[in-house]
Short mmCIF file of C-alpha atoms in Angstrom, two decimals:
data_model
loop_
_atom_site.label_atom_id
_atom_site.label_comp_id
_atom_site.label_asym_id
_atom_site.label_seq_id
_atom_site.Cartn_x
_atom_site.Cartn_y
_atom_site.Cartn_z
CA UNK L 47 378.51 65.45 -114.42
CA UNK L 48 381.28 62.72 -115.58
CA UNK L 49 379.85 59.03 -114.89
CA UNK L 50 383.34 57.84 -112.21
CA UNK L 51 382.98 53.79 -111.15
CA UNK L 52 385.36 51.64 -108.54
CA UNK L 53 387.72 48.63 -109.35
CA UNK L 54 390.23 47.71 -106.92
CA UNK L 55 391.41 51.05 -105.61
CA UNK L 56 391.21 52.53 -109.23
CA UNK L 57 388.38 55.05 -110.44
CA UNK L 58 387.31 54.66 -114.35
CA UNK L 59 385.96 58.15 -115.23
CA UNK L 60 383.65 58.43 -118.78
CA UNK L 61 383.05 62.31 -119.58
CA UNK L 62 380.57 63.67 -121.77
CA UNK L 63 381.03 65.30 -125.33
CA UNK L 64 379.84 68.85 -123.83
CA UNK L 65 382.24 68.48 -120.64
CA UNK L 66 385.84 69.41 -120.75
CA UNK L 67 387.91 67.45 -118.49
CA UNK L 68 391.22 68.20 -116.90
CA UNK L 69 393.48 65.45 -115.40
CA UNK L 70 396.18 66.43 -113.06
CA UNK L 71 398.54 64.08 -111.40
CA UNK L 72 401.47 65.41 -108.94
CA UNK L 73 400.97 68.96 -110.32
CA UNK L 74 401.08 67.76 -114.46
CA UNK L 75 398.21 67.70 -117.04
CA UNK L 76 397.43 63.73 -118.20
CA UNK L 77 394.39 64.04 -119.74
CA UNK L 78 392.67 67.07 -121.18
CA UNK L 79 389.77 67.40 -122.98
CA UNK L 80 386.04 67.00 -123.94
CA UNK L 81 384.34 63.04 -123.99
CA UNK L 82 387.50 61.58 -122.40
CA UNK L 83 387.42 57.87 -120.30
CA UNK L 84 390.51 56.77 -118.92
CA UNK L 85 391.72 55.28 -115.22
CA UNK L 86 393.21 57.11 -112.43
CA UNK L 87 394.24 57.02 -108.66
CA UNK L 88 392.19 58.83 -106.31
CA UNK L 89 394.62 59.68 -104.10
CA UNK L 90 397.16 61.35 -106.61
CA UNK L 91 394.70 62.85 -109.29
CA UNK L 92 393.23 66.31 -109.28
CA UNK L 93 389.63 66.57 -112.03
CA UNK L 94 388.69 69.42 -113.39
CA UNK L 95 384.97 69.27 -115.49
CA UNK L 96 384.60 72.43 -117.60
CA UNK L 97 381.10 72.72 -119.65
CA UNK L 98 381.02 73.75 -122.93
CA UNK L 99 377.93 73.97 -124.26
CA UNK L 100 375.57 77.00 -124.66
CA UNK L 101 373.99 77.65 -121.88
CA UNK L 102 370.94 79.56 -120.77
CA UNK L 103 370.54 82.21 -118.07
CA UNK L 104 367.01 83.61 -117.72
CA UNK L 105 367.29 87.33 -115.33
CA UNK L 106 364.77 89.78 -114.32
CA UNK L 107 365.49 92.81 -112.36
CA UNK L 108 363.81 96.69 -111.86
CA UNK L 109 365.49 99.92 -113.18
CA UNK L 110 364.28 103.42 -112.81
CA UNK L 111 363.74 106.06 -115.81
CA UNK L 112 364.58 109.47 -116.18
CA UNK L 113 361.48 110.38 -114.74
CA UNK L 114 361.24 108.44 -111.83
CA UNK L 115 359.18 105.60 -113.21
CA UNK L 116 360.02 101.71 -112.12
CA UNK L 117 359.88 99.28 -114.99
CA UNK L 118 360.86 95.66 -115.07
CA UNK L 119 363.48 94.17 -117.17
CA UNK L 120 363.27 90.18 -118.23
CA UNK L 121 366.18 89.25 -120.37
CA UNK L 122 367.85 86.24 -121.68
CA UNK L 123 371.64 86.11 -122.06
CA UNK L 124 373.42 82.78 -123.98
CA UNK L 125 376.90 81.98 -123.31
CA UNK L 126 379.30 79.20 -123.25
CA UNK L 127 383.23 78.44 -121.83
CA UNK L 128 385.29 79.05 -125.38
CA UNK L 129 388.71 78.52 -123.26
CA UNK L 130 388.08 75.32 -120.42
CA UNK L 131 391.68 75.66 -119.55
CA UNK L 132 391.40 79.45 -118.50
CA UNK L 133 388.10 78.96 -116.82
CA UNK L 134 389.36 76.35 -115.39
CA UNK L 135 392.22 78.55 -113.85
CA UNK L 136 390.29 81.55 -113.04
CA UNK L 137 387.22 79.80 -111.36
CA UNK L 138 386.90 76.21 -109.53
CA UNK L 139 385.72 73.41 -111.28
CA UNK L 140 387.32 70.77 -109.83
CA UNK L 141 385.25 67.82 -108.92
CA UNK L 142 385.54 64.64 -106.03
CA UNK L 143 387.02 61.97 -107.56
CA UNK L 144 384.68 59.44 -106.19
CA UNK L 145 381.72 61.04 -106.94
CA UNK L 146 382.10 63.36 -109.83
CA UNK L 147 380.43 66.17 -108.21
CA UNK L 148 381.30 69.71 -108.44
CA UNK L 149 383.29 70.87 -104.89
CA UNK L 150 382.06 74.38 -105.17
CA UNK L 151 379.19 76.44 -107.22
CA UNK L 152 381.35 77.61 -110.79
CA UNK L 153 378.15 78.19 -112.90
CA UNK L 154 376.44 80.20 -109.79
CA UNK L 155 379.16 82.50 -109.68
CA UNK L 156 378.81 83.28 -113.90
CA UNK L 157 375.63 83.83 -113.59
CA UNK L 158 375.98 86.61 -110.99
CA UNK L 159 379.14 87.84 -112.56
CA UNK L 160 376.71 87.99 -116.28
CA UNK L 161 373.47 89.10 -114.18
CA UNK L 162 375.57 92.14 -112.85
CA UNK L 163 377.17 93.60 -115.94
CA UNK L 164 374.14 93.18 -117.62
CA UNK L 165 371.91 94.90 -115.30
CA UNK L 166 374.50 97.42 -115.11
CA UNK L 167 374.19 98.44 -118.40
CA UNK L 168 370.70 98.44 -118.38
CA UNK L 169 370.17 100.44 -115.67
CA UNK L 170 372.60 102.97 -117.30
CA UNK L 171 370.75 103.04 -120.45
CA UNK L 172 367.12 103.39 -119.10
CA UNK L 173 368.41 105.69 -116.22
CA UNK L 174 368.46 108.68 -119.04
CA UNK L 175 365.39 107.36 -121.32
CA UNK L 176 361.69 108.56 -120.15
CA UNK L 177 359.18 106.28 -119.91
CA UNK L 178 357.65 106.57 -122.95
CA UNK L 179 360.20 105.80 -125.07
CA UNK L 180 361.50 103.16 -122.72
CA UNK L 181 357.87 101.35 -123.18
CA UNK L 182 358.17 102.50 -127.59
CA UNK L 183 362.28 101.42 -127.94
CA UNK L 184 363.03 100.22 -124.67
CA UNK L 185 363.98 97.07 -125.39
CA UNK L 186 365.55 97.13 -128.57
CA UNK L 187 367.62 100.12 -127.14
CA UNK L 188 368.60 97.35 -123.80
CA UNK L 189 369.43 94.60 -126.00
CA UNK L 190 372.02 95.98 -128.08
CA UNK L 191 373.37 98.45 -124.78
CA UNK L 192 373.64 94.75 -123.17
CA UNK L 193 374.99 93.00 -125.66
CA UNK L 194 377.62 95.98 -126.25
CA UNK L 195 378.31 95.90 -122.94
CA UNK L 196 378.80 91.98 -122.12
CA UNK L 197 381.53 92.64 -125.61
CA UNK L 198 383.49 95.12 -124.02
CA UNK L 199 383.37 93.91 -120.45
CA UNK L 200 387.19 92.68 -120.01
CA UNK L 201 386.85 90.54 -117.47
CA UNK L 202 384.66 87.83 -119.54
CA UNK L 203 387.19 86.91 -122.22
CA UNK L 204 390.47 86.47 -119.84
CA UNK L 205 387.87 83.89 -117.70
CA UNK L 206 386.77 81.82 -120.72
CA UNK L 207 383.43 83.14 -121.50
CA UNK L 208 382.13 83.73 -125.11
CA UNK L 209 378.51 85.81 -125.21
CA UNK L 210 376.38 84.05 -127.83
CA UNK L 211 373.20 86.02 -127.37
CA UNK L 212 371.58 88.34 -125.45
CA UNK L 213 367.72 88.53 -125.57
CA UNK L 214 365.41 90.89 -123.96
CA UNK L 215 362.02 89.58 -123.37
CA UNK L 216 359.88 92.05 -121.52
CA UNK L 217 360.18 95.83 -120.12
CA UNK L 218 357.23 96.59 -118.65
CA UNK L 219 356.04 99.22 -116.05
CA UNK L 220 354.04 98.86 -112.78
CA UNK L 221 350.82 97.88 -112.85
CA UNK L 222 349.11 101.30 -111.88
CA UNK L 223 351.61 103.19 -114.34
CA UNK L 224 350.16 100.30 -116.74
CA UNK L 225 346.95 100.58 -116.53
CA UNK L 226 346.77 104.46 -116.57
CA UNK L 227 348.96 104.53 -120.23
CA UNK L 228 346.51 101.84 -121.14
CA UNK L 229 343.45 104.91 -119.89
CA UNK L 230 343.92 107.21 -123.25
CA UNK L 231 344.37 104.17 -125.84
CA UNK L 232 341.03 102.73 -124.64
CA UNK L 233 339.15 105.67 -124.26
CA UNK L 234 340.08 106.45 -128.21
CA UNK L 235 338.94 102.94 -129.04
CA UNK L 236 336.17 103.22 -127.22
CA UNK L 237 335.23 106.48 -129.10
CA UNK L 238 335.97 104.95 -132.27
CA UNK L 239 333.37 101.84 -131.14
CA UNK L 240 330.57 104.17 -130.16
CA UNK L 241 330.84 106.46 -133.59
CA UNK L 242 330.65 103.32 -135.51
CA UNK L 243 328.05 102.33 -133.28
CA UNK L 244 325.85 105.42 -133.91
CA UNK L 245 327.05 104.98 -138.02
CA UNK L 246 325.51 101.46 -137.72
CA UNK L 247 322.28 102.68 -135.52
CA UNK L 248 321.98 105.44 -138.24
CA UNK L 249 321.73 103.21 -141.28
CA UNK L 250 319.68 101.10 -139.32
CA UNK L 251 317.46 103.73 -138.83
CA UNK L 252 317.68 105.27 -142.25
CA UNK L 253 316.80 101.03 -143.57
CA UNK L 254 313.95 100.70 -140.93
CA UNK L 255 312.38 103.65 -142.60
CA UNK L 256 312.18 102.38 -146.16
CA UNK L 257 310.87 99.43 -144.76
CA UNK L 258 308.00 100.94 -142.32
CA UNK L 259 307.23 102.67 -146.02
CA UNK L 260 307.16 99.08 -148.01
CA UNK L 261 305.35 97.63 -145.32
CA UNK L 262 302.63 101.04 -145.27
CA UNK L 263 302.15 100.21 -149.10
CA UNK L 264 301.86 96.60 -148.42
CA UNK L 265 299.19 97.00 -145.64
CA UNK L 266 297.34 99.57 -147.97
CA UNK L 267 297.13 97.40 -151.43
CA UNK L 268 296.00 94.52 -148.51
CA UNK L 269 293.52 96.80 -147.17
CA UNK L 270 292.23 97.28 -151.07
CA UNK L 271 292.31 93.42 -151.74
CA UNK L 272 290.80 92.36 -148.03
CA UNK L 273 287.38 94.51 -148.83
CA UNK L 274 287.20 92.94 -152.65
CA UNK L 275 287.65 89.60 -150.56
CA UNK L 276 285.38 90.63 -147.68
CA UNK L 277 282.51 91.44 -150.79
CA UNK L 278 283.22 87.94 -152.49
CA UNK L 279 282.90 86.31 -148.97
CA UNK L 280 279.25 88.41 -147.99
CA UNK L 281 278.14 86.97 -151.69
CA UNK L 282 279.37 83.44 -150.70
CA UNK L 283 277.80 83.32 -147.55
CA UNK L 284 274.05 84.46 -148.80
CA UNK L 285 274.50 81.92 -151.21
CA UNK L 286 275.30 79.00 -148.55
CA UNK L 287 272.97 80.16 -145.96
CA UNK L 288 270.36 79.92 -149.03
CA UNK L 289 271.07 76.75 -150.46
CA UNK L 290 271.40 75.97 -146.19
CA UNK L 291 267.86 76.66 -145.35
CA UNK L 292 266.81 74.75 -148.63
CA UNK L 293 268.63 71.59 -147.55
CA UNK L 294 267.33 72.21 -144.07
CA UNK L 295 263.20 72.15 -145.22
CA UNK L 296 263.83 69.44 -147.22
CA UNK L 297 265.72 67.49 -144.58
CA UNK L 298 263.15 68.50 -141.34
CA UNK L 299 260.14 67.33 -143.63
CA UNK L 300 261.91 63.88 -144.52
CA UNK L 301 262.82 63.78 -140.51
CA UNK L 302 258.77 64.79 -139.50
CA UNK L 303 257.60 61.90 -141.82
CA UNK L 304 260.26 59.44 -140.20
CA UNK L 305 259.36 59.95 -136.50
CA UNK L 306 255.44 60.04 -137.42
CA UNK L 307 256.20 56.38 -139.27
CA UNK L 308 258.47 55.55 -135.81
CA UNK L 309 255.61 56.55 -133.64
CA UNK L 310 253.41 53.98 -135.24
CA UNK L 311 256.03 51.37 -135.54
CA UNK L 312 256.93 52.24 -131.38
CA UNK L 313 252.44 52.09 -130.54
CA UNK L 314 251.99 49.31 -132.25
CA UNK L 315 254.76 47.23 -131.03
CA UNK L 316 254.06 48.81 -127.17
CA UNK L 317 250.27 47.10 -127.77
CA UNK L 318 251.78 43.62 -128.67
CA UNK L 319 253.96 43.92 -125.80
CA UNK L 320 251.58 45.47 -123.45
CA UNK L 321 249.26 42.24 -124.45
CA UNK L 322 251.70 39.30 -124.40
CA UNK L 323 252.85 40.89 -121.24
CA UNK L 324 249.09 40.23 -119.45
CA UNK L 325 249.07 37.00 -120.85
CA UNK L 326 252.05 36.30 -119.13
CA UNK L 327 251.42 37.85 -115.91
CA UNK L 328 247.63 35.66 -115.74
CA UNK L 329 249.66 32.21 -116.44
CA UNK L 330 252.20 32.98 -113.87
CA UNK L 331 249.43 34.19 -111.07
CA UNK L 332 247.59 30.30 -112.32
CA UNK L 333 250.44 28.88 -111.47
CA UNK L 334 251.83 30.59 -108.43
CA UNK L 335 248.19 29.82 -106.96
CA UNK L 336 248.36 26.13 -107.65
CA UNK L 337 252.00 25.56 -105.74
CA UNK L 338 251.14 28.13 -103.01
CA UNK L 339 248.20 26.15 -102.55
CA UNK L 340 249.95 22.48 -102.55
CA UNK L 341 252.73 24.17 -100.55
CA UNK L 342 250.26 24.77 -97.52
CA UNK L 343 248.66 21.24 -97.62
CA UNK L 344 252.15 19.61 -97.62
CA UNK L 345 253.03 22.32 -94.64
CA UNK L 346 249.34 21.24 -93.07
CA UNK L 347 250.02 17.56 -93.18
CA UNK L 348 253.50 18.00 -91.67
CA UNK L 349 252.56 20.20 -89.08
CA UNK L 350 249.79 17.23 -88.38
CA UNK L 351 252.58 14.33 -87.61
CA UNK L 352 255.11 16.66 -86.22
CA UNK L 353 251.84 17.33 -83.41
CA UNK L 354 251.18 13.59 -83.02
CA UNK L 355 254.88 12.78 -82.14
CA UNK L 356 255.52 15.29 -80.19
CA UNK L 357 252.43 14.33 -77.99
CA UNK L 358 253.55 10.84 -77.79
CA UNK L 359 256.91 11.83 -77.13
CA UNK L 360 255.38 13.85 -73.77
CA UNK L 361 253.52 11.57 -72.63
CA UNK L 362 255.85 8.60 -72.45
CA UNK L 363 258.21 11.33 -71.09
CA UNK L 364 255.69 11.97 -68.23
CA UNK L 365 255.40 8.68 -67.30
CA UNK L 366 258.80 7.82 -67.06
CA UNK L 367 259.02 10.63 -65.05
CA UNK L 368 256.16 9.46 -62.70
CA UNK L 369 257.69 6.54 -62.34
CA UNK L 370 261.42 7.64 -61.61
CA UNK L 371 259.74 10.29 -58.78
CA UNK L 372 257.58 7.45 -57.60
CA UNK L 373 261.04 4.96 -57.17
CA UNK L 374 263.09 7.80 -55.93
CA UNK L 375 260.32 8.76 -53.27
CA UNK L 376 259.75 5.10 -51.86
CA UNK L 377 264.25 4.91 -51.82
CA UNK L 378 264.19 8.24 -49.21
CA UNK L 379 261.19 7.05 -47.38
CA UNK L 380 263.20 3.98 -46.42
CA UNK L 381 266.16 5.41 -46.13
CA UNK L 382 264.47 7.91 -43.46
CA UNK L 383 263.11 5.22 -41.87
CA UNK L 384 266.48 3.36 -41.46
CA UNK L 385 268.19 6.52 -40.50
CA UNK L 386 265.35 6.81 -37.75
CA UNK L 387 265.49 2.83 -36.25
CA UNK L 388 269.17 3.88 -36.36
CA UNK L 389 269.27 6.49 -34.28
CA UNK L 390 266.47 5.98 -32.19
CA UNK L 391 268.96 4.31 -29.48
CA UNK L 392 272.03 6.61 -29.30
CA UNK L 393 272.32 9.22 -26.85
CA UNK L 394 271.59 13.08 -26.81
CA UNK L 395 275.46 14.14 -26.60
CA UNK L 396 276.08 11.83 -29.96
CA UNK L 397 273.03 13.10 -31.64
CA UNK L 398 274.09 16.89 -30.98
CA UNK L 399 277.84 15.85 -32.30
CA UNK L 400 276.16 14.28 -35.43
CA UNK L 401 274.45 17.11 -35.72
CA UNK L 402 277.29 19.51 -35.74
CA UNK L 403 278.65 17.64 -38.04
CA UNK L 404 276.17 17.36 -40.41
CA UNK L 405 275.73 21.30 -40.46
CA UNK L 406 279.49 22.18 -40.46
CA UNK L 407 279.05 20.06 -44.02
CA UNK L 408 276.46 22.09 -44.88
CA UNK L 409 277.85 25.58 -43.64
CA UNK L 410 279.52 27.81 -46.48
CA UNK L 411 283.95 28.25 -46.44
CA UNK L 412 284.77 30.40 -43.22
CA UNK L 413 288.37 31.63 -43.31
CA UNK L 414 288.04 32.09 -39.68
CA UNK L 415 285.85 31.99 -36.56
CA UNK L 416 286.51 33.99 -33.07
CA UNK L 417 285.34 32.87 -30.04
CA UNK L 418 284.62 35.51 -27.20
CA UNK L 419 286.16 34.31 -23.43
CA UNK L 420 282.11 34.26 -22.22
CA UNK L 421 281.16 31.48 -25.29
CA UNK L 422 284.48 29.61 -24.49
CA UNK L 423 283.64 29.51 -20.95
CA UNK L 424 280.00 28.32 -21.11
CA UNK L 425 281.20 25.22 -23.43
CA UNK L 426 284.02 24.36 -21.14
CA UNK L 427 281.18 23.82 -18.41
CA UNK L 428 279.01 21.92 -20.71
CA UNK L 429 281.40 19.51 -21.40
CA UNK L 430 282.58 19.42 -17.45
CA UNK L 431 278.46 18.88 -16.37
CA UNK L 432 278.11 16.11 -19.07
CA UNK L 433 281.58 14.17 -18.16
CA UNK L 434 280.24 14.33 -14.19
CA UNK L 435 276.80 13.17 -14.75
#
């Protein structure tokens, strides 16, 4: 796509090397051809921008064989515009001038005028081929019908366009028609595997042999040589358990005489024990006797003074007690006496009211008291008598 920039009402267009441009102005050519950069009026120029490199275009498409069988074609065709100016005149390329872009779809409508022809020819040449020898020369057998064809096909040279290659990349049939042609090839390679399978298992077989018969003759000279070496080993052992029970006499005797010398050692050594032991035991029982026996005359002598003080200490204690009761006695007898000279004058009414009072003192907490109408009454005429007399 040319590269087109603004200046004051003018457009600058820069093309690239593999782009062919046309300039038309009021219906004549100005500039023409590939890489060009020059200045031009929107409103009076007509651009044209014809590729011409080599191009690319990738197709796939289904034909049917001679005997009915659907295979799929991927080919590759290469072309390129040889003539600009006649492509130019047989198919639009013309571009905006302010933006460079392409006003219609030129290289769509190639590649449907290529994909045709070629799938034309194709489908003519596999249409009478069989499967089999679509799937063997197929392809070689397309490419060169294609190619052929694209050559002769008129139409391509008077619009510009040169064929450069034509590649087929694939012809292949449907999967099920695949995988049964695939069927008879594997089973053959399969049969091939499994005879030299059985080849291998039958050398195998044939080496395991020859070696079950090394190993027999190796078992049997072992067999020979394990009863010279279970003879040698019967010889070796009478011999051992011989000098054995030798060593053994000669090692219980030496053992007998060391425990009998051990026993006398251990007796003798028990005695001196046994003895110091009893001396031991008489000087602590001396001694035990003699602090027992000063431990109960301090304990006597104690006991003694604790006795004596504690008898003093009663009987000041009773005395003082004596004496306080004595005291406190004498106080209440004169304080009865006073209470008596006291009272000795005042009336009965004040005595009974004192007396109330002194036992309402006395009396335990009473949350409440009820008073029947017949105790109420009775008191209310006590204290009516008493205020008349």
């Amino acid at each position: 796509m040319a590269d087109i920039t603004r200046r004051l009402g003018w457009r600058h267009l820069r093309g690239a090397p593999t782009a062919h441009v046309r300039h038309h102005r009021s219906g004549k050519l100005v500039h023409d051809g590939p890489g060009l950069s020059f200045w031009f009026r929107s409103l009076s120029a007509a651009l044209s921008e014809v590729p011409v490199d080599d191009r690319e275009l990738a197709m796939t498409f289904h034909a049917r064989t001679v005997d009915f069988q659907d295979v799929t074609v991927q080919a590759t065709v290469t072309y390129r515009i040889s003539d600009p100016a006649v492509a130019a005149a047989r198919l639009d390329f013309s571009i905006d001038p302010d933006t460079g872009v392409w006003r219609s779809a030129p290289l769509e409508q190639l590649a449907t005028l290529l994909t045709e022809t070629a799938q034309q020819h194709a489908l003519d040449v596999l249409a009478r081929t069989s499967l089999s020898s679509a799937l063997v020369d197929g392809v070689t057998a397309v490419r060169e019908r294609v190619a052929a064809g694209l050559a002769a096909e008129p139409r391509l040279p008077s619009t510009g366009i040169e064929i450069v290659a034509v590649r087929v990349v694939a012809l292949r049939p449907e999967p099920e028609v695949e995988r049964a042609l695939r069927t008879p090839a594997r089973e053959q390679i399969q049969q091939e595997a499994d005879r030299a399978t059985y080849e291998r298992r039958a050398v195998a077989v044939e080496r395991e042999r020859t070696i079950a018969e090394n190993e027999l003759a190796s078992k049997i000279e072992l067999a020979r040589r394990e009863e010279q070496l279970v003879e040698q080993r019967g010889t070796n052992t009478r011999r051992e358990a011989e000098e054995n029970a030798a060593a053994d006499k000669v090692r219980a005797e030496a053992e007998a005489s060391r425990s009998v010398r051990l026993a006398e050692a251990e007796a003798t050594r028990a005695v001196k024990l046994a003895e110091a032991e009893a001396s031991k035991q008489v000087r602590l029982g001396d001694a035990e006797a003699q602090r027992t026996e000063r431990l109960a005359q301090a304990e006597a002598a104690r006991t003694v003074r604790l006795a004596e003080a504690e008898a003093a200490r009663s009987v000041q204690l009773a005395r003082a007690e004596a004496e306080a009761a004595r005291e406190v006695g004498e106080a209440r007898a004169q304080a009865q006496a006073a209470w008596l000279r006291v009272h000795g004058d005042v009336d009965v009414a004040t005595l009974h009211a004192l007396t109330g009072t002194r036992l309402a003192e006395n009396l335990p907490h009473i949350d409440s008291v009820t008073i029947s109408p017949d105790v109420l009454t009775g008191l209310l005429s006590r204290l009516g008598g008493g205020e008349r007399e």
